Structures are given as C-alpha cells and as structure tokens.
CSV table of C-alpha atoms in Angstrom, one decimal:
chain,number,residue,atom,x,y,z
A,1,MET,CA,74.5,68.9,90.1
A,2,ILE,CA,76.8,68.5,87.2
A,3,ARG,CA,80.6,68.4,87.4
A,4,ILE,CA,82.7,68.9,84.2
A,5,ALA,CA,86.5,68.2,84.3
A,6,ILE,CA,88.7,69.6,81.6
A,7,ASP,CA,92.3,68.5,81.7
A,8,GLY,CA,95.1,69.1,79.2
A,9,PRO,CA,98.5,70.8,78.7
A,10,GLY,CA,99.1,74.5,79.0
A,11,GLY,CA,98.1,76.6,76.0
A,12,ALA,CA,95.2,74.3,74.9
A,13,GLY,CA,92.8,77.1,75.8
A,14,LYS,CA,91.3,75.3,78.8
A,15,SER,CA,90.6,78.4,80.8
A,16,SER,CA,89.0,80.6,78.2
A,17,VAL,CA,86.9,77.7,76.8
A,18,ALA,CA,85.8,76.6,80.3
A,19,LYS,CA,84.7,80.2,81.0
A,20,SER,CA,82.5,80.2,77.9
A,21,VAL,CA,81.1,76.8,78.7
A,22,SER,CA,80.2,77.8,82.2
A,23,LYS,CA,78.4,80.9,80.9
A,24,ALA,CA,76.4,78.8,78.4
A,25,LEU,CA,75.4,76.3,81.0
A,26,GLY,CA,74.9,78.7,83.9
A,27,ILE,CA,77.3,76.9,86.2
A,28,ILE,CA,80.4,78.0,88.2
A,29,TYR,CA,83.8,78.0,86.6
A,30,VAL,CA,86.8,77.1,88.8
A,31,ASP,CA,90.2,77.9,87.4
A,32,THR,CA,92.3,75.5,89.4
A,33,GLY,CA,95.5,76.6,87.6
A,34,ALA,CA,95.1,80.1,89.0
A,35,LEU,CA,95.3,78.6,92.5
A,36,TYR,CA,98.7,77.1,91.8
A,37,ARG,CA,99.8,80.3,90.0
A,38,ASN,CA,99.1,82.3,93.2
A,39,ILE,CA,101.1,79.9,95.3
A,40,GLY,CA,103.9,80.0,92.7
A,41,LEU,CA,103.8,83.8,92.6
A,42,PHE,CA,104.0,84.0,96.4
A,43,MET,CA,107.2,81.9,96.3
A,44,LEU,CA,108.8,84.1,93.7
A,45,ASP,CA,107.8,87.2,95.7
A,46,GLN,CA,109.6,85.7,98.8
A,47,GLY,CA,112.6,84.7,96.9
A,48,ILE,CA,111.9,81.0,97.4
A,49,ASP,CA,112.8,78.5,94.6
A,50,PRO,CA,109.5,76.9,93.5
A,51,LYS,CA,111.3,73.6,92.9
A,52,ASN,CA,112.5,73.5,96.5
A,53,ALA,CA,109.8,71.2,98.0
A,54,GLU,CA,111.0,71.7,101.6
A,55,ALA,CA,111.2,75.5,101.5
A,56,VAL,CA,107.8,75.7,99.7
A,57,THR,CA,106.1,73.4,102.2
A,58,ALA,CA,107.4,75.5,105.1
A,59,ALA,CA,106.1,78.7,103.5
A,60,LEU,CA,102.6,77.3,103.1
A,61,ASP,CA,101.9,78.4,106.7
A,62,GLU,CA,102.3,82.0,105.6
A,63,ILE,CA,99.7,81.7,102.9
A,64,THR,CA,96.0,82.2,103.0
A,65,ILE,CA,94.0,81.6,99.8
A,66,GLU,CA,90.4,82.5,99.6
A,67,LEU,CA,88.3,81.3,96.7
A,68,LYS,CA,85.2,83.4,96.1
A,69,PHE,CA,82.5,83.7,93.4
A,70,GLU,CA,81.1,87.1,92.6
A,71,ASN,CA,78.2,87.1,90.1
A,72,GLY,CA,79.5,83.7,89.0
A,73,LYS,CA,83.0,84.9,88.4
A,74,GLN,CA,86.0,83.4,90.3
A,75,VAL,CA,88.0,85.7,92.5
A,76,ILE,CA,91.1,84.4,94.3
A,77,LEU,CA,92.6,86.4,97.2
A,78,LEU,CA,96.2,85.7,98.1
A,79,ASN,CA,96.7,86.9,101.6
A,80,GLY,CA,93.7,89.1,101.1
A,81,VAL,CA,94.8,90.6,97.7
A,82,ASP,CA,93.6,89.8,94.2
A,83,ARG,CA,96.8,89.6,92.2
A,84,GLY,CA,95.0,89.9,88.9
A,85,GLU,CA,97.2,89.5,85.8
A,86,ASP,CA,100.4,89.1,87.8
A,87,ILE,CA,99.7,85.4,87.9
A,88,ARG,CA,99.6,85.1,84.1
A,89,THR,CA,103.3,86.0,83.4
A,90,PRO,CA,105.7,83.3,81.9
A,91,GLU,CA,107.6,83.3,85.2
A,92,ALA,CA,104.4,82.6,87.2
A,93,SER,CA,103.5,79.8,84.8
A,94,MET,CA,106.8,78.0,85.3
A,95,ALA,CA,106.5,78.6,89.1
A,96,ALA,CA,103.0,77.1,89.1
A,97,SER,CA,104.2,74.0,87.2
A,98,ALA,CA,107.0,73.6,89.8
A,99,VAL,CA,104.9,74.0,93.0
A,100,SER,CA,102.0,71.9,91.6
A,101,ALA,CA,104.4,68.9,91.6
A,102,ILE,CA,104.9,69.1,95.4
A,103,PRO,CA,102.5,66.8,97.3
A,104,SER,CA,102.0,69.3,100.2
A,105,VAL,CA,100.8,72.0,97.8
A,106,ARG,CA,98.3,69.7,96.2
A,107,ASN,CA,97.0,68.5,99.5
A,108,TYR,CA,96.7,72.2,100.6
A,109,LEU,CA,94.3,72.9,97.8
A,110,LEU,CA,92.6,69.5,97.3
A,111,GLU,CA,89.7,69.9,99.8
A,112,MET,CA,89.0,73.5,98.7
A,113,GLN,CA,88.5,72.3,95.2
A,114,ARG,CA,86.4,69.2,96.1
A,115,ASN,CA,84.2,71.1,98.5
A,116,THR,CA,83.5,73.7,95.8
A,117,ALA,CA,82.4,70.9,93.4
A,118,LYS,CA,80.4,69.2,96.2
A,119,ASN,CA,78.2,72.1,96.8
A,120,ASN,CA,77.9,73.6,93.3
A,121,SER,CA,77.5,72.6,89.6
A,122,VAL,CA,81.0,73.4,88.3
A,123,ILE,CA,83.4,73.2,85.4
A,124,MET,CA,87.0,72.9,86.5
A,125,ASP,CA,90.1,72.9,84.3
A,126,GLY,CA,93.6,71.8,85.2
A,127,ARG,CA,96.0,69.0,84.8
A,128,ASP,CA,94.5,66.3,87.0
A,129,ILE,CA,90.9,67.2,87.6
A,130,GLY,CA,89.4,64.0,86.0
A,131,THR,CA,92.1,61.7,87.5
A,132,VAL,CA,92.6,63.1,91.1
A,133,ILE,CA,90.4,66.1,92.0
A,134,LEU,CA,87.0,64.9,90.6
A,135,PRO,CA,87.4,61.3,89.5
A,136,GLY,CA,83.6,61.0,89.7
A,137,ALA,CA,82.9,63.9,87.4
A,138,GLU,CA,79.9,63.3,85.0
A,139,VAL,CA,81.8,64.7,82.1
A,140,LYS,CA,85.6,64.4,81.5
A,141,ILE,CA,87.4,66.0,78.6
A,142,PHE,CA,91.1,66.0,77.8
A,143,LEU,CA,91.7,69.1,75.7
A,144,THR,CA,94.9,69.2,73.8
A,145,ALA,CA,96.7,70.7,70.7
A,146,SER,CA,100.1,70.5,69.1
A,147,ALA,CA,102.9,72.2,71.0
A,148,LYS,CA,103.3,74.6,68.0
A,149,ALA,CA,99.6,75.6,68.0
A,150,ARG,CA,99.6,76.1,71.7
A,151,ALA,CA,102.8,78.2,71.7
A,152,GLU,CA,101.5,80.5,69.0
A,153,ARG,CA,98.3,81.1,71.0
A,154,ARG,CA,100.2,81.8,74.2
A,155,TYR,CA,102.6,84.1,72.4
A,156,LYS,CA,99.7,86.2,70.9
A,157,GLU,CA,98.1,86.3,74.3
A,158,LEU,CA,101.3,87.5,76.1
A,159,ILE,CA,102.1,90.1,73.4
A,160,SER,CA,98.6,91.5,73.6
A,161,LYS,CA,99.2,92.1,77.3
A,162,GLY,CA,102.5,93.9,76.7
A,163,ASN,CA,104.9,91.1,77.6
A,164,ASN,CA,108.3,91.2,75.9
A,165,VAL,CA,108.7,87.6,74.7
A,166,THR,CA,109.6,85.8,71.5
A,167,LEU,CA,107.8,82.9,69.9
A,168,ASP,CA,110.8,80.6,70.3
A,169,GLN,CA,111.0,81.4,74.0
A,170,VAL,CA,107.4,80.6,74.5
A,171,TYR,CA,107.6,77.4,72.5
A,172,SER,CA,110.7,76.3,74.5
A,173,GLU,CA,109.0,77.0,77.8
A,174,MET,CA,105.8,75.2,76.6
A,175,VAL,CA,107.8,72.0,75.7
A,176,GLU,CA,109.6,72.1,79.0
A,177,ARG,CA,106.4,72.5,81.0
A,178,ASP,CA,104.7,69.7,79.1
A,179,ARG,CA,107.6,67.4,80.0
A,180,ASN,CA,107.5,68.5,83.7
A,181,ASP,CA,103.7,68.1,83.9
A,182,SER,CA,103.4,64.7,82.2
A,183,THR,CA,106.4,63.0,83.9
A,184,ARG,CA,106.1,64.2,87.5
A,185,ASP,CA,105.4,61.6,90.2
A,186,VAL,CA,102.5,63.5,91.8
A,187,ALA,CA,99.3,64.0,89.8
A,188,PRO,CA,100.9,64.0,86.3
A,189,CYS,CA,99.0,65.6,83.4
A,190,VAL,CA,97.5,62.5,81.8
A,191,LYS,CA,94.2,61.6,80.2
A,192,ALA,CA,91.7,59.9,82.5
A,193,LYS,CA,90.6,56.5,81.1
A,194,ASP,CA,87.0,57.6,80.7
A,195,ALA,CA,87.8,61.1,79.4
A,196,ILE,CA,87.0,62.2,75.8
A,197,LEU,CA,90.1,63.4,73.9
A,198,LEU,CA,89.5,66.6,72.0
A,199,ASP,CA,92.3,68.0,69.8
A,200,ASN,CA,91.6,71.6,69.0
A,201,SER,CA,94.8,72.4,67.0
A,202,LYS,CA,92.8,73.5,64.0
A,203,MET,CA,89.7,74.7,65.9
A,204,SER,CA,88.8,78.2,66.9
A,205,GLU,CA,87.7,79.0,70.5
A,206,ALA,CA,84.1,79.1,69.4
A,207,GLU,CA,84.3,75.8,67.6
A,208,THR,CA,86.0,74.2,70.7
A,209,VAL,CA,83.2,75.6,73.0
A,210,ALA,CA,80.5,74.2,70.6
A,211,ALA,CA,82.3,70.8,70.6
A,212,ILE,CA,82.4,70.6,74.4
A,213,LEU,CA,78.8,71.7,74.7
A,214,LYS,CA,77.9,68.9,72.4
A,215,ILE,CA,79.8,66.4,74.5
A,216,VAL,CA,78.2,67.6,77.7
A,217,LYS,CA,74.7,67.4,76.2
A,218,LYS,CA,75.4,63.8,75.0
A,219,LYS,CA,77.0,62.7,78.3
A,220,THR,CA,74.3,64.2,80.5
A,221,LYS,CA,71.3,63.2,78.5
A,222,ASP,CA,68.9,61.7,81.0
A,223,THR,CA,66.1,60.5,78.7
A,224,THR,CA,65.8,56.8,78.0
A,225,PRO,CA,64.4,55.5,74.7
A,226,LEU,CA,61.3,54.2,76.4
A,227,TYR,CA,60.7,57.5,78.2
A,228,SER,CA,61.2,59.4,74.9
A,229,PHE,CA,58.7,57.1,73.1
A,230,LEU,CA,56.1,57.6,75.8
A,231,LYS,CA,56.7,61.4,75.9
A,232,VAL,CA,56.2,61.6,72.1
A,233,ILE,CA,53.3,59.1,71.7
A,234,VAL,CA,51.4,59.0,75.0
A,235,SER,CA,52.0,62.5,76.4
A,236,PRO,CA,49.9,64.5,73.9
A,237,VAL,CA,46.9,62.2,74.2
A,238,TYR,CA,47.1,62.2,78.0
A,239,ARG,CA,47.4,66.0,78.2
A,240,LEU,CA,44.3,66.3,75.9
A,241,ILE,CA,42.2,63.9,78.0
A,242,PHE,CA,43.1,65.4,81.3
A,243,ASN,CA,43.4,69.0,80.0
A,244,VAL,CA,46.9,69.4,81.4
A,245,HIS,CA,48.4,72.8,81.4
A,246,VAL,CA,51.9,73.8,82.7
A,247,LYS,CA,53.2,77.0,84.3
A,248,GLY,CA,56.8,77.8,85.4
A,249,LYS,CA,58.5,75.2,83.2
A,250,GLU,CA,61.4,77.6,82.9
A,251,ASN,CA,62.1,77.0,86.6
A,252,ILE,CA,63.4,73.5,85.8
A,253,PRO,CA,67.2,73.6,85.4
A,254,LYS,CA,68.5,72.4,82.0
A,255,ASN,CA,71.0,70.1,83.7
A,256,GLY,CA,72.2,68.9,87.1
A,257,GLY,CA,70.4,67.0,89.8
A,258,VAL,CA,67.3,68.5,91.4
A,259,LEU,CA,64.5,67.4,93.7
A,260,LEU,CA,60.8,68.0,92.8
A,261,CYS,CA,58.3,68.1,95.6
A,262,PRO,CA,54.6,68.0,94.5
A,263,ASN,CA,51.4,67.6,96.5
A,264,HIS,CA,49.7,64.2,96.0
A,265,ILE,CA,46.2,63.9,94.6
A,266,GLY,CA,45.9,60.7,92.7
A,267,ALA,CA,47.8,57.6,91.4
A,268,ILE,CA,48.5,59.3,88.0
A,269,ASP,CA,50.2,62.4,89.5
A,270,VAL,CA,53.6,61.2,88.3
A,271,ILE,CA,52.3,60.9,84.7
A,272,SER,CA,50.8,64.4,84.9
A,273,ILE,CA,54.1,65.8,86.0
A,274,GLY,CA,56.1,63.8,83.6
A,275,THR,CA,54.1,64.8,80.5
A,276,VAL,CA,55.0,68.5,81.0
A,277,CYS,CA,58.5,68.3,82.6
A,278,PRO,CA,61.2,69.1,80.1
A,279,ARG,CA,63.5,66.4,81.6
A,280,GLN,CA,63.0,62.8,82.5
A,281,ILE,CA,61.9,62.3,86.1
A,282,THR,CA,62.8,59.6,88.5
A,283,CYS,CA,60.0,58.9,90.9
A,284,ILE,CA,60.3,57.5,94.4
A,285,ALA,CA,57.4,55.0,94.3
A,286,LYS,CA,55.9,52.8,97.0
A,287,LYS,CA,57.0,49.2,96.7
A,288,GLU,CA,53.4,48.0,96.2
A,289,LEU,CA,53.4,49.5,92.7
A,290,PHE,CA,56.2,47.2,91.6
A,291,SER,CA,54.1,44.1,92.1
A,292,VAL,CA,51.2,45.4,90.0
A,293,PRO,CA,51.1,43.5,86.6
A,294,VAL,CA,52.2,45.6,83.7
A,295,LEU,CA,52.4,48.8,85.7
A,296,GLY,CA,55.1,47.4,87.9
A,297,ARG,CA,57.3,46.5,85.0
A,298,LEU,CA,56.7,49.9,83.4
A,299,VAL,CA,57.6,51.7,86.6
A,300,LYS,CA,60.7,49.7,87.0
A,301,ALA,CA,61.7,50.2,83.3
A,302,LEU,CA,61.4,54.0,83.8
A,303,GLY,CA,63.9,53.9,86.6
A,304,ALA,CA,61.7,54.5,89.6
A,305,VAL,CA,63.1,54.1,93.1
A,306,LYS,CA,61.3,51.6,95.2
A,307,ILE,CA,60.6,52.7,98.8
A,308,ASP,CA,59.0,50.9,101.8
A,309,ARG,CA,56.7,53.4,103.5
A,310,GLY,CA,56.4,51.2,106.6
A,311,GLY,CA,59.8,52.4,108.0
A,312,ALA,CA,63.1,54.1,107.3
A,313,ASP,CA,64.1,52.7,103.9
A,314,VAL,CA,67.8,53.6,103.9
A,315,GLY,CA,68.4,51.9,100.6
A,316,ALA,CA,65.8,54.0,98.8
A,317,ILE,CA,67.1,57.2,100.4
A,318,LYS,CA,70.6,56.4,99.2
A,319,ALA,CA,69.4,55.5,95.7
A,320,ALA,CA,67.5,58.9,95.5
A,321,VAL,CA,70.5,60.8,96.7
A,322,SER,CA,72.7,59.0,94.2
A,323,ALA,CA,70.3,59.8,91.4
A,324,ILE,CA,70.4,63.5,92.2
A,325,GLU,CA,74.2,63.5,92.5
A,326,SER,CA,74.4,61.9,89.1
A,327,GLY,CA,72.3,64.7,87.6
A,328,LYS,CA,68.8,63.3,87.6
A,329,THR,CA,65.5,64.9,88.3
A,330,VAL,CA,64.0,63.1,91.3
A,331,VAL,CA,60.3,63.4,92.4
A,332,ILE,CA,59.2,62.7,96.0
A,333,PHE,CA,55.7,63.4,97.5
A,334,PRO,CA,56.2,64.9,101.0
A,335,GLN,CA,52.6,63.8,101.9
A,336,GLY,CA,53.5,60.1,101.4
A,337,HIS,CA,49.9,59.2,100.6
A,338,ARG,CA,47.2,60.5,98.2
A,339,PHE,CA,44.9,63.1,99.6
A,340,PRO,CA,42.2,64.0,96.9
A,341,GLU,CA,39.6,66.6,97.5
A,342,VAL,CA,41.1,68.1,100.7
A,343,ASP,CA,43.3,71.2,101.3
A,344,PRO,CA,46.9,69.9,101.1
A,345,ALA,CA,48.0,72.5,103.7
A,346,THR,CA,46.0,70.6,106.3
A,347,THR,CA,47.4,67.1,105.5
A,348,PRO,CA,50.2,65.4,107.4
A,349,ILE,CA,53.6,65.2,105.7
A,350,ARG,CA,56.7,63.0,106.0
A,351,HIS,CA,60.2,64.4,106.1
A,352,GLY,CA,62.0,62.4,103.4
A,353,ALA,CA,62.3,65.4,101.2
A,354,GLY,CA,64.4,67.3,103.7
A,355,LEU,CA,66.5,64.2,104.4
A,356,ILE,CA,67.3,63.7,100.7
A,357,ALA,CA,67.9,67.4,100.0
A,358,TYR,CA,70.4,67.5,102.9
A,359,HIS,CA,72.4,64.5,101.8
A,360,ALA,CA,72.3,65.3,98.1
A,361,LYS,CA,73.1,69.0,98.8
A,362,SER,CA,70.3,69.6,96.3
A,363,ASP,CA,68.1,72.6,95.3
A,364,VAL,CA,64.4,71.8,95.5
A,365,ILE,CA,61.5,72.8,93.2
A,366,PRO,CA,58.0,72.9,94.7
A,367,VAL,CA,55.4,71.5,92.3
A,368,CYS,CA,51.7,72.1,92.6
A,369,ILE,CA,49.1,69.9,91.1
A,370,ASN,CA,46.0,72.1,91.0
A,371,ILE,CA,42.7,70.6,89.9
A,372,LYS,CA,39.2,72.1,90.3
A,373,LYS,CA,37.5,70.2,93.1
A,374,GLY,CA,40.8,68.4,93.8
A,375,LYS,CA,40.1,65.2,91.8
A,376,TYR,CA,41.1,64.0,88.4
A,377,SER,CA,38.2,63.9,85.8
A,378,LEU,CA,38.2,63.6,82.1
A,379,PHE,CA,38.7,67.0,80.4
A,380,ARG,CA,38.6,68.9,83.7
A,381,ARG,CA,41.5,71.4,83.7
A,382,THR,CA,44.7,70.2,85.5
A,383,ASP,CA,47.4,72.8,86.2
A,384,ILE,CA,51.0,71.6,86.9
A,385,ILE,CA,52.9,74.6,88.4
A,386,TYR,CA,56.6,74.5,88.8
A,387,GLY,CA,57.7,77.0,91.5
A,388,ARG,CA,60.8,79.0,92.0
A,389,PRO,CA,63.8,76.8,92.9
A,390,ILE,CA,64.6,76.8,96.6
A,391,LYS,CA,68.4,76.9,96.9
A,392,TYR,CA,70.1,74.4,99.2
A,393,GLU,CA,71.4,77.3,101.3
A,394,GLU,CA,67.8,78.5,101.9
A,395,LEU,CA,66.8,75.3,103.6
A,396,GLY,CA,68.6,76.2,106.8
A,397,PHE,CA,70.7,73.0,107.3
A,398,LYS,CA,73.5,73.1,109.8
A,399,GLU,CA,74.3,69.7,111.1
A,400,GLY,CA,71.4,67.6,109.7
A,401,GLY,CA,69.1,65.6,111.9
A,402,ARG,CA,65.4,65.0,112.2
A,403,GLU,CA,64.4,68.4,113.3
A,404,GLU,CA,66.3,70.1,110.5
A,405,TYR,CA,64.8,67.6,107.9
A,406,ALA,CA,61.3,68.3,109.3
A,407,LYS,CA,61.7,72.1,109.2
A,408,ALA,CA,63.1,71.9,105.6
A,409,THR,CA,60.3,69.7,104.4
A,410,GLU,CA,57.7,71.9,106.0
A,411,MET,CA,59.2,74.9,104.3
A,412,ILE,CA,59.3,73.2,100.9
A,413,PHE,CA,55.7,71.9,101.1
A,414,SER,CA,54.4,75.3,102.3
A,415,GLU,CA,55.9,76.7,99.0
A,416,THR,CA,54.2,73.9,97.1
A,417,VAL,CA,50.8,74.8,98.6
A,418,LYS,CA,51.2,78.5,97.9
A,419,LEU,CA,51.3,77.8,94.2
A,420,GLY,CA,47.7,76.6,94.0
A,421,ASP,CA,44.2,77.7,95.0
A,422,PHE,CA,42.7,75.2,97.4
A,423,SER,CA,40.3,77.6,99.2
A,424,SER,CA,37.2,75.7,98.0
A,425,LEU,CA,38.5,72.4,99.5
A,426,PRO,CA,37.7,71.2,103.0
A,427,ALA,CA,40.4,70.6,105.6
A,428,TYR,CA,41.8,67.1,106.1
A,429,ASP,CA,40.0,65.1,108.8
A,430,PRO,CA,41.9,62.0,109.9
A,431,ALA,CA,38.8,60.6,111.6
A,432,ASN,CA,36.8,60.6,108.4
A,433,GLU,CA,39.7,59.0,106.6
A,434,ARG,CA,39.7,56.1,109.1
A,435,GLN,CA,36.0,55.8,108.8
A,436,ASN,CA,36.2,55.7,105.0
A,437,LYS,CA,38.8,52.9,105.2
A,438,ARG,CA,36.6,50.9,107.5
A,439,LYS,CA,33.7,51.3,105.1
A,440,LYS,CA,35.8,50.1,102.2
A,441,ARG,CA,36.9,47.0,104.2
A,442,LYS,CA,33.3,46.2,104.9
C-alpha cells in the first residue's frame, strides 16, 4: 500500500489536487478537512460556539459520522445525512478551524482516519496528516501558496457557487485562519521535517498535479541501480535462452505493496518472474542461498529476505510484512520447496503466504510458472502468468490464526494452479521423493 499525506494552509488547492492525484494513481482520496467541516457545521446548527471546547466536547455524543467510499469517491454522512456543499461555506470553514483545535474532536476522528489508511492505499489532505495522522506515510508534501493567491482562488470558487462575499472578506478570513491553524497548541498546521515543500502560487491545478505525481514517482521508486542494470543487460538474454513469455502483466499494480505467490519449479524461478515483472521484486529466500559464493552476495544485494525453513522464522515474516507495508512487491513460494515435473495441485504447501497477507493487510497476486513437461530447458517455452489480484477482503480473515492462514494460502495457491495447464504431469508422490533423496545420498 501507498500512503500520501498532503498538508498545507486553506486555499492551497489541496482537496482538488488530491482528488486528481488519487484518480491518476487509482487510490482512495480522503478529505479529512470535510470531516472537521461536518462537525463544525453540526455545532453551528445546534447554536454551539465552535470555540467553546467544553460545549463542543459534550455535543460529540450526539454525532455519528460515517466515512464511506462509493466508486472510489468519499461520502460523509453526518447523522445519516450527506450535507453536500453546506460544509463549504465560509462559516463552516471557520467553524472547522475552531473545532479542529479541540483535542477531543481530533481524538474522535483519529482512529477513523488511521484505519482507513491502514486498510487502503490512500491520499489524505489536511493540516497535520504528515505530522500526526500518518507520520509513517511514504510520501509527504506540504502544499502552500501566498495568502493573496489562495484568497483569490477561494473567492472565485465561492462566487461560482453563488456565495455573496468580497475578496477583502475572503482574504481577511484566510489570514485569520492561517494564524489560528499554525499557532494552536493541538496539531498545528506545520510542515513535517521529511515533507517536500511545494509552493504553487504561480502554478495551475494541472501543473500542481503533475508536480505531485513526479514527487510520488520519485519517492516510491523501488528499483535499485543493480536491479535496473540486470533488468536491462541480463533480462533480454535470459528471456531469449529460456523462451520466457508473460501474460497478465497488467494485473501488477503500479505502486503500493503487494504479495506474489507462484508455484515452485526450479532454482531460477525468481529470475524468470523478475525478468518480466514491471516492478522490482523482493524474494523470501531460504537461508542456505545466502551462503553460496557469488549467488549469496547477489541475492543479498537485491534485497532478498532470508528465511529459516526449519521453523517459524518470526524475523523473516516481520521483514516481509514491513517490505509490503513500505510499498514493495514481495514474492513467496507457498510450496516452500521446488517440485519440478509434478502437478503442483498435488504438492504440499506451507501457510506463510496467508500469514504475511493477514499482517500486511495485503492484496495477493497468484503467479503461475508454466513449462511444458514441468522442467526448465534451453529454448523450451516458459510462460509466466500473473493472475487477477485477490483482494485482502476476499481472503476471509476475521481474527487471524493458523486455520485462517491455512485456508487463505490454499485459496491463493488454488488460483495459482488454475492459471496453468498441468494435465500432462503426474501427481506428487512423497514416497518417490524420499526414495530419490536416498539415491542421491548414496
């Protein structure tokens, strides 16, 4: 998942710009200011002074706010009613500024906002998103403009909606709100230390959107120089030698963390997947690989996660979850071991995929490696098929636990197997596998 925080003073165009960015990236837009505007409007409706912290706090028990997303669009219901443009008046704006300075109001909305970002890729705009709401956001931008430029924008917006206001009035209220928002004790409107400052005083909305998309692309780029070099130099040669073809590449999201779950045929599976994946992959690799000369150093340099297959490797699981949460593409083989030349549907699987998906709240993409006769060979066609993303909500998690992890992994791997044609391969026979191992030892 990817989380983008846009902070800044009123009138900088945060909301309209964030909406356009969310549409371009295909992620959810959360207008946090609208939440405070609804609370401020409720206080005005009830005749309560929005600056009276005690009265506002007491009235919170009478409010229910429901945040919904319909076709990617945010809808806020205040006591069951969408107040629409009522929250955009100058009076509602000033009331929102007043109530947002009250700790009880901020606490009332805090978990709602964080939970939304925890379960979805989002872009949020407000006054303290990068400093308080989402301090761990992958991208933080402080969007600002001169008070004069912001007042002129807001004035044109209000006039177009039929509001009877003057430019001087809007400018005066803008300056007052800036002072209130930046000097209040609770969650003031200030730039996060790691946020990028973007002044759009002389920029159009389209230019601002383009600038933010450029920042997002740069901040979320997950390809290292070494990986890029190998992709450009080695990948074409490898794909030619092993006749690698790809299907369903469009199913890989452009950004945000995701878990890939392929079947396991040979030691070079990761290379096959990586050569045709549009994003850099982070593989969960057995610890033995890291001790192999040259290969071990290469695997480590490419950011692989080391795992001990002999037991529950909590550290590796946490590293994989962290990688997904930071927006990376992680690969784990549910089978755990390589099973060439047998029908993968008949092989045993481990349940780490379900465990990781649960804790990372991640979508999962089944990946099928389909090779005629089930074994790598020079110039024999190799198909890498990326399946339809399985949404986190489809995995059936409720409280977590081994049974849920197992069921989720079985569901994921069944989708992986469906992508290929393994009808000509024999079923897995554990007795034969043990016999083969004994022969090798002899």
